[in-house]
Amino acid sequence: MPENGTHIITLDNGYHLWTHTDGIGDIQLLTLHGGPGGNHEYYENFYQKLAPMGVQVSMYDQLGSWYSDQPDFSKPENKRFLSYDYYLDEVEEVRQKLGLDNFYLIGQSWGGALTMLYALKYGQHLKGAIISSMVDNIDEYVVNINKIRETALAPEAVAYMKDCEERNDLDNERYQSYVDILNAGYVDLKQPTAIRHLVSTMATPVYNDFQGNNEFVITGKLKSWDIRDQIQNIKVPTLLTFGEHETMPLPTAERMAQQVPHARLVTTPNGGHHHMIDNAPVYFDHLSQFIKDVETGNFND
């Protein structure tokens, strides 16, 4: 069981990760942030929200992210870190170094992809998996985000975005203004001040390599994300939690809930991609109920 407080762990590759543990209890929860290249900050209140259940929460920033070491990914020798396999096995190394076992793993967005992969490869260590706002393939996501922007924006705005994407002119001010509108409507509905910074904390080399310029165009490694033929092999109790007004397609989530053998799907009204912030009471009710049901042997998928 980890000690409470902030601890810097040294990976076998020599780099260092920031970790922080809070809470008192025998139930262990490890958090995986999104991005790729985001950080842990939207998990900082989880130990307080889950305190009545006796949950100890451990957070960490993945390699390249704000509080952890940030290698120069432009160097050829560091390209090896920019892979699914690296970040998956990093989760397992963190688990070992924190002394976790028979624990819950929660991942949001990109972290949800890692949670699926971890449950498939290292599921023997898990008591339960929570996949927050992530689907098992990118193709259905792309269909959904294209539908979203055609609904949310005027036709000329959509045409302008597509033209910019064809010309790879994604940083211009007008294009980014449309991205801001979409983010406010489907990603961060509350636009929380608590996790804002004077400078961007996004690890852009990691984000750009996997995702691209923004949430609404996929140009990186995530273009090939597709484990539809594997999710039936996730054997642990699984909570699928999605916002009802977000970027991820809910029909895909419904299909996943049918394919994962022991899965429960819950949705959060008035919640976007970060529905743990947009509608925290409902989100934490769902999360608490899932943990309670697994702990008491009353989980029904």
PDB file of C-alpha atoms in Angstrom:
ATOM      1  CA  MET A   1       0.000   0.000   0.000  1.00  0.00           C
ATOM      2  CA  PRO A   2       1.509   3.382  -0.974  1.00  0.00           C
ATOM      3  CA  GLU A   3       2.307   6.024   1.627  1.00  0.00           C
ATOM      4  CA  ASN A   4       0.302   9.221   1.366  1.00  0.00           C
ATOM      5  CA  GLY A   5       2.072  12.229  -0.105  1.00  0.00           C
ATOM      6  CA  THR A   6       4.112  13.082  -3.163  1.00  0.00           C
ATOM      7  CA  HIS A   7       6.768  10.642  -4.286  1.00  0.00           C
ATOM      8  CA  ILE A   8       9.089  10.791  -7.276  1.00  0.00           C
ATOM      9  CA  ILE A   9       9.680   7.319  -8.617  1.00  0.00           C
ATOM     10  CA  THR A  10      12.627   6.385 -10.806  1.00  0.00           C
ATOM     11  CA  LEU A  11      11.747   4.185 -13.745  1.00  0.00           C
ATOM     12  CA  ASP A  12      14.033   1.417 -14.913  1.00  0.00           C
ATOM     13  CA  ASN A  13      14.826   3.597 -17.951  1.00  0.00           C
ATOM     14  CA  GLY A  14      16.261   6.265 -15.631  1.00  0.00           C
ATOM     15  CA  TYR A  15      13.511   8.852 -16.034  1.00  0.00           C
ATOM     16  CA  HIS A  16      11.408  10.089 -13.121  1.00  0.00           C
ATOM     17  CA  LEU A  17       7.647  10.240 -12.665  1.00  0.00           C
ATOM     18  CA  TRP A  18       5.691  12.425 -10.244  1.00  0.00           C
ATOM     19  CA  THR A  19       3.206  10.454  -8.136  1.00  0.00           C
ATOM     20  CA  HIS A  20       0.865  11.484  -5.345  1.00  0.00           C
ATOM     21  CA  THR A  21      -1.293   9.368  -3.037  1.00  0.00           C
ATOM     22  CA  ASP A  22      -4.124  10.550  -0.773  1.00  0.00           C
ATOM     23  CA  GLY A  23      -6.812   8.886   1.302  1.00  0.00           C
ATOM     24  CA  ILE A  24      -7.230   6.303   4.009  1.00  0.00           C
ATOM     25  CA  GLY A  25      -8.595   2.831   3.392  1.00  0.00           C
ATOM     26  CA  ASP A  26      -7.966  -0.602   1.993  1.00  0.00           C
ATOM     27  CA  ILE A  27      -9.476   0.049  -1.454  1.00  0.00           C
ATOM     28  CA  GLN A  28      -6.853   1.174  -3.953  1.00  0.00           C
ATOM     29  CA  LEU A  29      -7.506   3.288  -7.054  1.00  0.00           C
ATOM     30  CA  LEU A  30      -4.843   4.248  -9.615  1.00  0.00           C
ATOM     31  CA  THR A  31      -5.649   7.037 -12.080  1.00  0.00           C
ATOM     32  CA  LEU A  32      -4.561   7.445 -15.690  1.00  0.00           C
ATOM     33  CA  HIS A  33      -4.912  10.903 -17.217  1.00  0.00           C
ATOM     34  CA  GLY A  34      -5.853  11.745 -20.765  1.00  0.00           C
ATOM     35  CA  GLY A  35      -4.139  13.612 -23.532  1.00  0.00           C
ATOM     36  CA  PRO A  36      -1.947  11.935 -24.419  1.00  0.00           C
ATOM     37  CA  GLY A  37       0.215  14.489 -22.701  1.00  0.00           C
ATOM     38  CA  GLY A  38      -2.317  15.811 -20.185  1.00  0.00           C
ATOM     39  CA  ASN A  39      -1.794  15.543 -16.453  1.00  0.00           C
ATOM     40  CA  HIS A  40      -3.394  14.265 -13.245  1.00  0.00           C
ATOM     41  CA  GLU A  41      -5.053  17.469 -12.043  1.00  0.00           C
ATOM     42  CA  TYR A  42      -8.709  16.601 -12.648  1.00  0.00           C
ATOM     43  CA  TYR A  43      -8.230  13.630 -10.314  1.00  0.00           C
ATOM     44  CA  GLU A  44      -7.064  15.718  -7.353  1.00  0.00           C
ATOM     45  CA  ASN A  45     -10.428  15.657  -5.551  1.00  0.00           C
ATOM     46  CA  PHE A  46     -11.127  11.959  -6.074  1.00  0.00           C
ATOM     47  CA  TYR A  47      -9.802  10.901  -2.682  1.00  0.00           C
ATOM     48  CA  GLN A  48     -12.145  13.391  -0.993  1.00  0.00           C
ATOM     49  CA  LYS A  49     -15.152  12.278  -3.051  1.00  0.00           C
ATOM     50  CA  LEU A  50     -14.425   8.609  -2.342  1.00  0.00           C
ATOM     51  CA  ALA A  51     -13.356   9.023   1.309  1.00  0.00           C
ATOM     52  CA  PRO A  52     -16.651   7.670   2.713  1.00  0.00           C
ATOM     53  CA  MET A  53     -15.855   4.356   1.045  1.00  0.00           C
ATOM     54  CA  GLY A  54     -12.286   4.126   2.329  1.00  0.00           C
ATOM     55  CA  VAL A  55     -10.560   4.557  -1.029  1.00  0.00           C
ATOM     56  CA  GLN A  56      -6.905   5.530  -1.288  1.00  0.00           C
ATOM     57  CA  VAL A  57      -6.199   7.257  -4.612  1.00  0.00           C
ATOM     58  CA  SER A  58      -2.830   7.279  -6.360  1.00  0.00           C
ATOM     59  CA  MET A  59      -2.183   9.633  -9.277  1.00  0.00           C
ATOM     60  CA  TYR A  60       0.804  10.055 -11.550  1.00  0.00           C
ATOM     61  CA  ASP A  61       1.869  12.038 -14.568  1.00  0.00           C
ATOM     62  CA  GLN A  62       2.992   9.920 -17.484  1.00  0.00           C
ATOM     63  CA  LEU A  63       6.429  10.386 -19.036  1.00  0.00           C
ATOM     64  CA  GLY A  64       6.525  13.696 -20.913  1.00  0.00           C
ATOM     65  CA  SER A  65       3.695  15.223 -18.880  1.00  0.00           C
ATOM     66  CA  TRP A  66       3.850  18.386 -16.796  1.00  0.00           C
ATOM     67  CA  TYR A  67       4.968  17.163 -13.379  1.00  0.00           C
ATOM     68  CA  SER A  68       7.148  14.269 -14.586  1.00  0.00           C
ATOM     69  CA  ASP A  69      10.335  14.156 -16.645  1.00  0.00           C
ATOM     70  CA  GLN A  70       9.954  15.541 -20.135  1.00  0.00           C
ATOM     71  CA  PRO A  71      12.447  13.944 -22.517  1.00  0.00           C
ATOM     72  CA  ASP A  72      13.380  15.670 -25.739  1.00  0.00           C
ATOM     73  CA  PHE A  73      11.194  13.594 -28.020  1.00  0.00           C
ATOM     74  CA  SER A  74      12.848  15.061 -31.105  1.00  0.00           C
ATOM     75  CA  LYS A  75      15.909  12.934 -30.356  1.00  0.00           C
ATOM     76  CA  PRO A  76      15.823   9.627 -32.238  1.00  0.00           C
ATOM     77  CA  GLU A  77      16.642   7.612 -29.116  1.00  0.00           C
ATOM     78  CA  ASN A  78      13.528   8.946 -27.374  1.00  0.00           C
ATOM     79  CA  LYS A  79      11.078   8.022 -30.142  1.00  0.00           C
ATOM     80  CA  ARG A  80      10.795   4.575 -28.509  1.00  0.00           C
ATOM     81  CA  PHE A  81       8.755   6.125 -25.705  1.00  0.00           C
ATOM     82  CA  LEU A  82       6.053   7.357 -28.082  1.00  0.00           C
ATOM     83  CA  SER A  83       4.206   4.055 -28.386  1.00  0.00           C
ATOM     84  CA  TYR A  84       1.219   2.242 -26.930  1.00  0.00           C
ATOM     85  CA  ASP A  85       3.521  -0.471 -25.601  1.00  0.00           C
ATOM     86  CA  TYR A  86       5.698   1.979 -23.707  1.00  0.00           C
ATOM     87  CA  TYR A  87       2.823   3.752 -21.936  1.00  0.00           C
ATOM     88  CA  LEU A  88       1.065   0.461 -21.187  1.00  0.00           C
ATOM     89  CA  ASP A  89       4.126  -1.080 -19.595  1.00  0.00           C
ATOM     90  CA  GLU A  90       4.758   2.196 -17.747  1.00  0.00           C
ATOM     91  CA  VAL A  91       1.422   1.647 -15.962  1.00  0.00           C
ATOM     92  CA  GLU A  92       2.586  -1.781 -14.845  1.00  0.00           C
ATOM     93  CA  GLU A  93       5.941  -0.431 -13.643  1.00  0.00           C
ATOM     94  CA  VAL A  94       4.174   2.304 -11.667  1.00  0.00           C
ATOM     95  CA  ARG A  95       1.898  -0.317 -10.133  1.00  0.00           C
ATOM     96  CA  GLN A  96       4.892  -2.351  -9.042  1.00  0.00           C
ATOM     97  CA  LYS A  97       6.824   0.601  -7.654  1.00  0.00           C
ATOM     98  CA  LEU A  98       3.784   1.853  -5.703  1.00  0.00           C
ATOM     99  CA  GLY A  99       3.087  -1.633  -4.366  1.00  0.00           C
ATOM    100  CA  LEU A 100      -0.453  -1.912  -5.736  1.00  0.00           C
ATOM    101  CA  ASP A 101      -2.315  -5.153  -6.359  1.00  0.00           C
ATOM    102  CA  ASN A 102      -5.955  -6.200  -6.515  1.00  0.00           C
ATOM    103  CA  PHE A 103      -6.726  -2.546  -7.277  1.00  0.00           C
ATOM    104  CA  TYR A 104      -9.067  -0.433  -9.376  1.00  0.00           C
ATOM    105  CA  LEU A 105      -7.717   1.326 -12.464  1.00  0.00           C
ATOM    106  CA  ILE A 106      -9.461   4.379 -13.892  1.00  0.00           C
ATOM    107  CA  GLY A 107      -8.523   6.032 -17.153  1.00  0.00           C
ATOM    108  CA  GLN A 108     -10.069   9.022 -18.864  1.00  0.00           C
ATOM    109  CA  SER A 109      -9.873   9.449 -22.669  1.00  0.00           C
ATOM    110  CA  TRP A 110      -6.323   8.331 -23.638  1.00  0.00           C
ATOM    111  CA  GLY A 111      -6.085   6.945 -20.115  1.00  0.00           C
ATOM    112  CA  GLY A 112      -9.177   4.889 -20.924  1.00  0.00           C
ATOM    113  CA  ALA A 113      -7.355   3.338 -23.874  1.00  0.00           C
ATOM    114  CA  LEU A 114      -4.502   2.407 -21.550  1.00  0.00           C
ATOM    115  CA  THR A 115      -7.001   0.970 -19.067  1.00  0.00           C
ATOM    116  CA  MET A 116      -8.424  -1.326 -21.744  1.00  0.00           C
ATOM    117  CA  LEU A 117      -4.954  -2.443 -22.790  1.00  0.00           C
ATOM    118  CA  TYR A 118      -3.916  -2.960 -19.178  1.00  0.00           C
ATOM    119  CA  ALA A 119      -7.001  -5.055 -18.432  1.00  0.00           C
ATOM    120  CA  LEU A 120      -6.161  -7.213 -21.440  1.00  0.00           C
ATOM    121  CA  LYS A 121      -2.473  -7.723 -20.622  1.00  0.00           C
ATOM    122  CA  TYR A 122      -2.278  -7.373 -16.830  1.00  0.00           C
ATOM    123  CA  GLY A 123      -5.865  -8.006 -15.756  1.00  0.00           C
ATOM    124  CA  GLN A 124      -4.787 -10.447 -13.045  1.00  0.00           C
ATOM    125  CA  HIS A 125      -3.809  -7.447 -10.910  1.00  0.00           C
ATOM    126  CA  LEU A 126      -7.167  -5.672 -11.230  1.00  0.00           C
ATOM    127  CA  LYS A 127     -10.246  -5.761  -9.041  1.00  0.00           C
ATOM    128  CA  GLY A 128     -12.089  -3.497 -11.458  1.00  0.00           C
ATOM    129  CA  ALA A 129     -11.588  -1.197 -14.449  1.00  0.00           C
ATOM    130  CA  ILE A 130     -13.203   2.192 -15.036  1.00  0.00           C
ATOM    131  CA  ILE A 131     -13.129   3.444 -18.620  1.00  0.00           C
ATOM    132  CA  SER A 132     -14.134   7.094 -18.684  1.00  0.00           C
ATOM    133  CA  SER A 133     -14.931   8.683 -22.055  1.00  0.00           C
ATOM    134  CA  MET A 134     -13.006   6.341 -24.330  1.00  0.00           C
ATOM    135  CA  VAL A 135     -14.096   3.964 -27.050  1.00  0.00           C
ATOM    136  CA  ASP A 136     -12.445   0.870 -28.500  1.00  0.00           C
ATOM    137  CA  ASN A 137     -11.784   2.281 -31.971  1.00  0.00           C
ATOM    138  CA  ILE A 138     -11.084   5.621 -33.568  1.00  0.00           C
ATOM    139  CA  ASP A 139     -13.172   5.217 -36.737  1.00  0.00           C
ATOM    140  CA  GLU A 140     -16.515   5.552 -34.953  1.00  0.00           C
ATOM    141  CA  TYR A 141     -15.092   8.477 -32.973  1.00  0.00           C
ATOM    142  CA  VAL A 142     -14.162  10.304 -36.182  1.00  0.00           C
ATOM    143  CA  VAL A 143     -17.665   9.811 -37.584  1.00  0.00           C
ATOM    144  CA  ASN A 144     -19.078  11.257 -34.365  1.00  0.00           C
ATOM    145  CA  ILE A 145     -16.827  14.313 -34.147  1.00  0.00           C
ATOM    146  CA  ASN A 146     -17.526  15.151 -37.777  1.00  0.00           C
ATOM    147  CA  LYS A 147     -21.249  14.967 -37.025  1.00  0.00           C
ATOM    148  CA  ILE A 148     -20.722  17.157 -33.958  1.00  0.00           C
ATOM    149  CA  ARG A 149     -19.037  19.964 -35.802  1.00  0.00           C
ATOM    150  CA  GLU A 150     -21.563  19.878 -38.611  1.00  0.00           C
ATOM    151  CA  THR A 151     -24.253  20.326 -35.958  1.00  0.00           C
ATOM    152  CA  ALA A 152     -22.448  22.887 -33.807  1.00  0.00           C
ATOM    153  CA  LEU A 153     -20.957  25.115 -36.511  1.00  0.00           C
ATOM    154  CA  ALA A 154     -22.218  26.929 -39.564  1.00  0.00           C
ATOM    155  CA  PRO A 155     -21.543  25.168 -42.912  1.00  0.00           C
ATOM    156  CA  GLU A 156     -18.958  27.784 -43.909  1.00  0.00           C
ATOM    157  CA  ALA A 157     -17.086  27.216 -40.655  1.00  0.00           C
ATOM    158  CA  VAL A 158     -16.987  23.466 -41.231  1.00  0.00           C
ATOM    159  CA  ALA A 159     -15.811  24.009 -44.802  1.00  0.00           C
ATOM    160  CA  TYR A 160     -13.083  26.345 -43.567  1.00  0.00           C
ATOM    161  CA  MET A 161     -11.894  23.762 -41.001  1.00  0.00           C
ATOM    162  CA  LYS A 162     -11.770  21.012 -43.623  1.00  0.00           C
ATOM    163  CA  ASP A 163      -9.834  23.266 -45.986  1.00  0.00           C
ATOM    164  CA  CYS A 164      -7.322  24.096 -43.247  1.00  0.00           C
ATOM    165  CA  GLU A 165      -6.932  20.403 -42.470  1.00  0.00           C
ATOM    166  CA  GLU A 166      -6.262  19.578 -46.098  1.00  0.00           C
ATOM    167  CA  ARG A 167      -3.610  22.309 -46.215  1.00  0.00           C
ATOM    168  CA  ASN A 168      -2.252  21.433 -42.746  1.00  0.00           C
ATOM    169  CA  ASP A 169      -2.885  25.021 -41.661  1.00  0.00           C
ATOM    170  CA  LEU A 170      -4.202  24.183 -38.201  1.00  0.00           C
ATOM    171  CA  ASP A 171      -2.659  26.920 -36.081  1.00  0.00           C
ATOM    172  CA  ASN A 172      -4.284  29.923 -37.658  1.00  0.00           C
ATOM    173  CA  GLU A 173      -6.492  32.041 -35.448  1.00  0.00           C
ATOM    174  CA  ARG A 174      -9.820  31.481 -37.202  1.00  0.00           C
ATOM    175  CA  TYR A 175      -9.409  27.695 -37.236  1.00  0.00           C
ATOM    176  CA  GLN A 176      -8.506  27.641 -33.546  1.00  0.00           C
ATOM    177  CA  SER A 177     -11.505  29.853 -32.720  1.00  0.00           C
ATOM    178  CA  TYR A 178     -13.756  27.106 -34.065  1.00  0.00           C
ATOM    179  CA  VAL A 179     -11.846  24.516 -32.053  1.00  0.00           C
ATOM    180  CA  ASP A 180     -12.487  26.663 -28.966  1.00  0.00           C
ATOM    181  CA  ILE A 181     -16.234  26.661 -29.673  1.00  0.00           C
ATOM    182  CA  LEU A 182     -16.260  22.877 -30.009  1.00  0.00           C
ATOM    183  CA  ASN A 183     -14.172  22.398 -26.877  1.00  0.00           C
ATOM    184  CA  ALA A 184     -16.558  24.584 -24.867  1.00  0.00           C
ATOM    185  CA  GLY A 185     -19.556  22.639 -26.120  1.00  0.00           C
ATOM    186  CA  TYR A 186     -18.324  19.075 -25.888  1.00  0.00           C
ATOM    187  CA  VAL A 187     -15.028  18.764 -23.983  1.00  0.00           C
ATOM    188  CA  ASP A 188     -14.934  21.207 -21.056  1.00  0.00           C
ATOM    189  CA  LEU A 189     -18.486  22.382 -20.572  1.00  0.00           C
ATOM    190  CA  LYS A 190     -17.751  24.144 -17.291  1.00  0.00           C
ATOM    191  CA  GLN A 191     -14.446  25.645 -18.433  1.00  0.00           C
ATOM    192  CA  PRO A 192     -13.105  25.152 -14.875  1.00  0.00           C
ATOM    193  CA  THR A 193     -10.712  27.730 -13.481  1.00  0.00           C
ATOM    194  CA  ALA A 194      -9.314  25.311 -10.897  1.00  0.00           C
ATOM    195  CA  ILE A 195      -7.105  23.484 -13.384  1.00  0.00           C
ATOM    196  CA  ARG A 196      -6.216  26.408 -15.628  1.00  0.00           C
ATOM    197  CA  HIS A 197      -2.652  27.708 -15.827  1.00  0.00           C
ATOM    198  CA  LEU A 198      -1.027  30.846 -17.137  1.00  0.00           C
ATOM    199  CA  VAL A 199       0.844  28.667 -19.607  1.00  0.00           C
ATOM    200  CA  SER A 200      -0.303  25.482 -21.292  1.00  0.00           C
ATOM    201  CA  THR A 201       0.570  22.359 -19.336  1.00  0.00           C
ATOM    202  CA  MET A 202      -0.092  20.049 -22.280  1.00  0.00           C
ATOM    203  CA  ALA A 203       2.864  17.935 -23.377  1.00  0.00           C
ATOM    204  CA  THR A 204       2.390  18.946 -26.994  1.00  0.00           C
ATOM    205  CA  PRO A 205       5.066  16.626 -28.465  1.00  0.00           C
ATOM    206  CA  VAL A 206       3.226  13.641 -26.970  1.00  0.00           C
ATOM    207  CA  TYR A 207      -0.237  14.966 -27.856  1.00  0.00           C
ATOM    208  CA  ASN A 208       0.759  15.835 -31.416  1.00  0.00           C
ATOM    209  CA  ASP A 209       2.392  12.451 -31.992  1.00  0.00           C
ATOM    210  CA  PHE A 210      -0.642  10.439 -30.906  1.00  0.00           C
ATOM    211  CA  GLN A 211      -3.587  12.787 -31.510  1.00  0.00           C
ATOM    212  CA  GLY A 212      -2.642  15.707 -33.699  1.00  0.00           C
ATOM    213  CA  ASN A 213      -3.491  19.413 -33.348  1.00  0.00           C
ATOM    214  CA  ASN A 214      -6.806  19.141 -31.492  1.00  0.00           C
ATOM    215  CA  GLU A 215      -9.618  16.817 -30.420  1.00  0.00           C
ATOM    216  CA  PHE A 216     -11.496  17.180 -33.700  1.00  0.00           C
ATOM    217  CA  VAL A 217      -8.920  15.952 -36.193  1.00  0.00           C
ATOM    218  CA  ILE A 218      -6.849  12.785 -35.797  1.00  0.00           C
ATOM    219  CA  THR A 219      -3.499  12.801 -37.579  1.00  0.00           C
ATOM    220  CA  GLY A 220      -1.296  10.810 -35.182  1.00  0.00           C
ATOM    221  CA  LYS A 221      -0.894   7.229 -34.025  1.00  0.00           C
ATOM    222  CA  LEU A 222      -4.419   7.127 -32.632  1.00  0.00           C
ATOM    223  CA  LYS A 223      -5.681   6.943 -36.241  1.00  0.00           C
ATOM    224  CA  SER A 224      -4.959   3.219 -36.011  1.00  0.00           C
ATOM    225  CA  TRP A 225      -6.575   2.685 -32.577  1.00  0.00           C
ATOM    226  CA  ASP A 226      -8.915  -0.300 -32.901  1.00  0.00           C
ATOM    227  CA  ILE A 227      -9.309  -3.142 -30.402  1.00  0.00           C
ATOM    228  CA  ARG A 228     -12.888  -4.067 -31.266  1.00  0.00           C
ATOM    229  CA  ASP A 229     -11.756  -7.651 -31.753  1.00  0.00           C
ATOM    230  CA  GLN A 230     -10.226  -7.833 -28.266  1.00  0.00           C
ATOM    231  CA  ILE A 231     -12.519  -6.172 -25.736  1.00  0.00           C
ATOM    232  CA  GLN A 232     -14.493  -9.358 -25.163  1.00  0.00           C
ATOM    233  CA  ASN A 233     -11.340 -10.609 -23.426  1.00  0.00           C
ATOM    234  CA  ILE A 234     -11.572  -7.993 -20.653  1.00  0.00           C
ATOM    235  CA  LYS A 235     -12.688 -10.219 -17.784  1.00  0.00           C
ATOM    236  CA  VAL A 236     -12.730  -7.876 -14.766  1.00  0.00           C
ATOM    237  CA  PRO A 237     -15.793  -5.905 -13.624  1.00  0.00           C
ATOM    238  CA  THR A 238     -15.812  -2.838 -15.860  1.00  0.00           C
ATOM    239  CA  LEU A 239     -17.540   0.525 -15.572  1.00  0.00           C
ATOM    240  CA  LEU A 240     -18.020   2.472 -18.789  1.00  0.00           C
ATOM    241  CA  THR A 241     -18.809   6.091 -17.957  1.00  0.00           C
ATOM    242  CA  PHE A 242     -19.552   8.745 -20.567  1.00  0.00           C
ATOM    243  CA  GLY A 243     -20.916  12.261 -20.707  1.00  0.00           C
ATOM    244  CA  GLU A 244     -24.198  12.654 -22.554  1.00  0.00           C
ATOM    245  CA  HIS A 245     -22.904  15.677 -24.458  1.00  0.00           C
ATOM    246  CA  GLU A 246     -19.352  14.780 -25.367  1.00  0.00           C
ATOM    247  CA  THR A 247     -17.050  13.845 -28.220  1.00  0.00           C
ATOM    248  CA  MET A 248     -17.182  10.081 -27.738  1.00  0.00           C
ATOM    249  CA  PRO A 249     -20.048   8.243 -29.501  1.00  0.00           C
ATOM    250  CA  LEU A 250     -22.576   6.793 -27.064  1.00  0.00           C
ATOM    251  CA  PRO A 251     -23.747   4.089 -29.524  1.00  0.00           C
ATOM    252  CA  THR A 252     -20.197   2.738 -29.442  1.00  0.00           C
ATOM    253  CA  ALA A 253     -20.271   2.766 -25.646  1.00  0.00           C
ATOM    254  CA  GLU A 254     -23.542   0.811 -25.735  1.00  0.00           C
ATOM    255  CA  ARG A 255     -22.003  -1.802 -28.027  1.00  0.00           C
ATOM    256  CA  MET A 256     -18.934  -2.063 -25.782  1.00  0.00           C
ATOM    257  CA  ALA A 257     -21.180  -2.652 -22.776  1.00  0.00           C
ATOM    258  CA  GLN A 258     -22.618  -5.644 -24.620  1.00  0.00           C
ATOM    259  CA  GLN A 259     -19.244  -7.038 -25.700  1.00  0.00           C
ATOM    260  CA  VAL A 260     -17.241  -6.674 -22.485  1.00  0.00           C
ATOM    261  CA  PRO A 261     -18.414  -9.675 -20.424  1.00  0.00           C
ATOM    262  CA  HIS A 262     -18.853  -7.871 -17.096  1.00  0.00           C
ATOM    263  CA  ALA A 263     -19.558  -4.260 -18.024  1.00  0.00           C
ATOM    264  CA  ARG A 264     -21.938  -1.576 -16.820  1.00  0.00           C
ATOM    265  CA  LEU A 265     -22.576   1.571 -18.846  1.00  0.00           C
ATOM    266  CA  VAL A 266     -23.552   4.812 -17.107  1.00  0.00           C
ATOM    267  CA  THR A 267     -23.986   8.267 -18.618  1.00  0.00           C
ATOM    268  CA  THR A 268     -23.792  11.702 -17.065  1.00  0.00           C
ATOM    269  CA  PRO A 269     -26.362  14.328 -18.121  1.00  0.00           C
ATOM    270  CA  ASN A 270     -24.997  17.802 -18.779  1.00  0.00           C
ATOM    271  CA  GLY A 271     -21.553  16.238 -18.996  1.00  0.00           C
ATOM    272  CA  GLY A 272     -18.945  16.592 -21.701  1.00  0.00           C
ATOM    273  CA  HIS A 273     -15.672  14.763 -22.208  1.00  0.00           C
ATOM    274  CA  HIS A 274     -14.611  15.795 -18.694  1.00  0.00           C
ATOM    275  CA  HIS A 275     -17.890  14.911 -17.009  1.00  0.00           C
ATOM    276  CA  MET A 276     -16.148  14.333 -13.667  1.00  0.00           C
ATOM    277  CA  ILE A 277     -15.983  18.143 -13.598  1.00  0.00           C
ATOM    278  CA  ASP A 278     -19.066  19.102 -15.613  1.00  0.00           C
ATOM    279  CA  ASN A 279     -21.480  17.148 -13.419  1.00  0.00           C
ATOM    280  CA  ALA A 280     -19.473  15.823 -10.488  1.00  0.00           C
ATOM    281  CA  PRO A 281     -22.379  14.680  -8.261  1.00  0.00           C
ATOM    282  CA  VAL A 282     -23.734  12.253 -10.848  1.00  0.00           C
ATOM    283  CA  TYR A 283     -20.271  11.112 -11.945  1.00  0.00           C
ATOM    284  CA  PHE A 284     -19.184  10.256  -8.404  1.00  0.00           C
ATOM    285  CA  ASP A 285     -22.512   8.607  -7.594  1.00  0.00           C
ATOM    286  CA  HIS A 286     -21.922   6.246 -10.500  1.00  0.00           C
ATOM    287  CA  LEU A 287     -18.284   5.638  -9.566  1.00  0.00           C
ATOM    288  CA  SER A 288     -19.058   5.062  -5.886  1.00  0.00           C
ATOM    289  CA  GLN A 289     -21.892   2.679  -6.676  1.00  0.00           C
ATOM    290  CA  PHE A 290     -19.663   0.631  -8.976  1.00  0.00           C
ATOM    291  CA  ILE A 291     -16.920   0.285  -6.362  1.00  0.00           C
ATOM    292  CA  LYS A 292     -19.455  -0.513  -3.646  1.00  0.00           C
ATOM    293  CA  ASP A 293     -21.097  -3.194  -5.779  1.00  0.00           C
ATOM    294  CA  VAL A 294     -17.794  -4.851  -6.650  1.00  0.00           C
ATOM    295  CA  GLU A 295     -16.617  -4.720  -3.029  1.00  0.00           C
ATOM    296  CA  THR A 296     -19.829  -6.299  -1.723  1.00  0.00           C
ATOM    297  CA  GLY A 297     -20.116  -8.888  -4.469  1.00  0.00           C
ATOM    298  CA  ASN A 298     -23.294  -7.272  -5.815  1.00  0.00           C
ATOM    299  CA  PHE A 299     -21.949  -6.119  -9.177  1.00  0.00           C
ATOM    300  CA  ASN A 300     -24.407  -7.031 -11.894  1.00  0.00           C
ATOM    301  CA  ASP A 301     -23.345  -6.296 -15.450  1.00  0.00           C
TER     302      ASP A 301
END
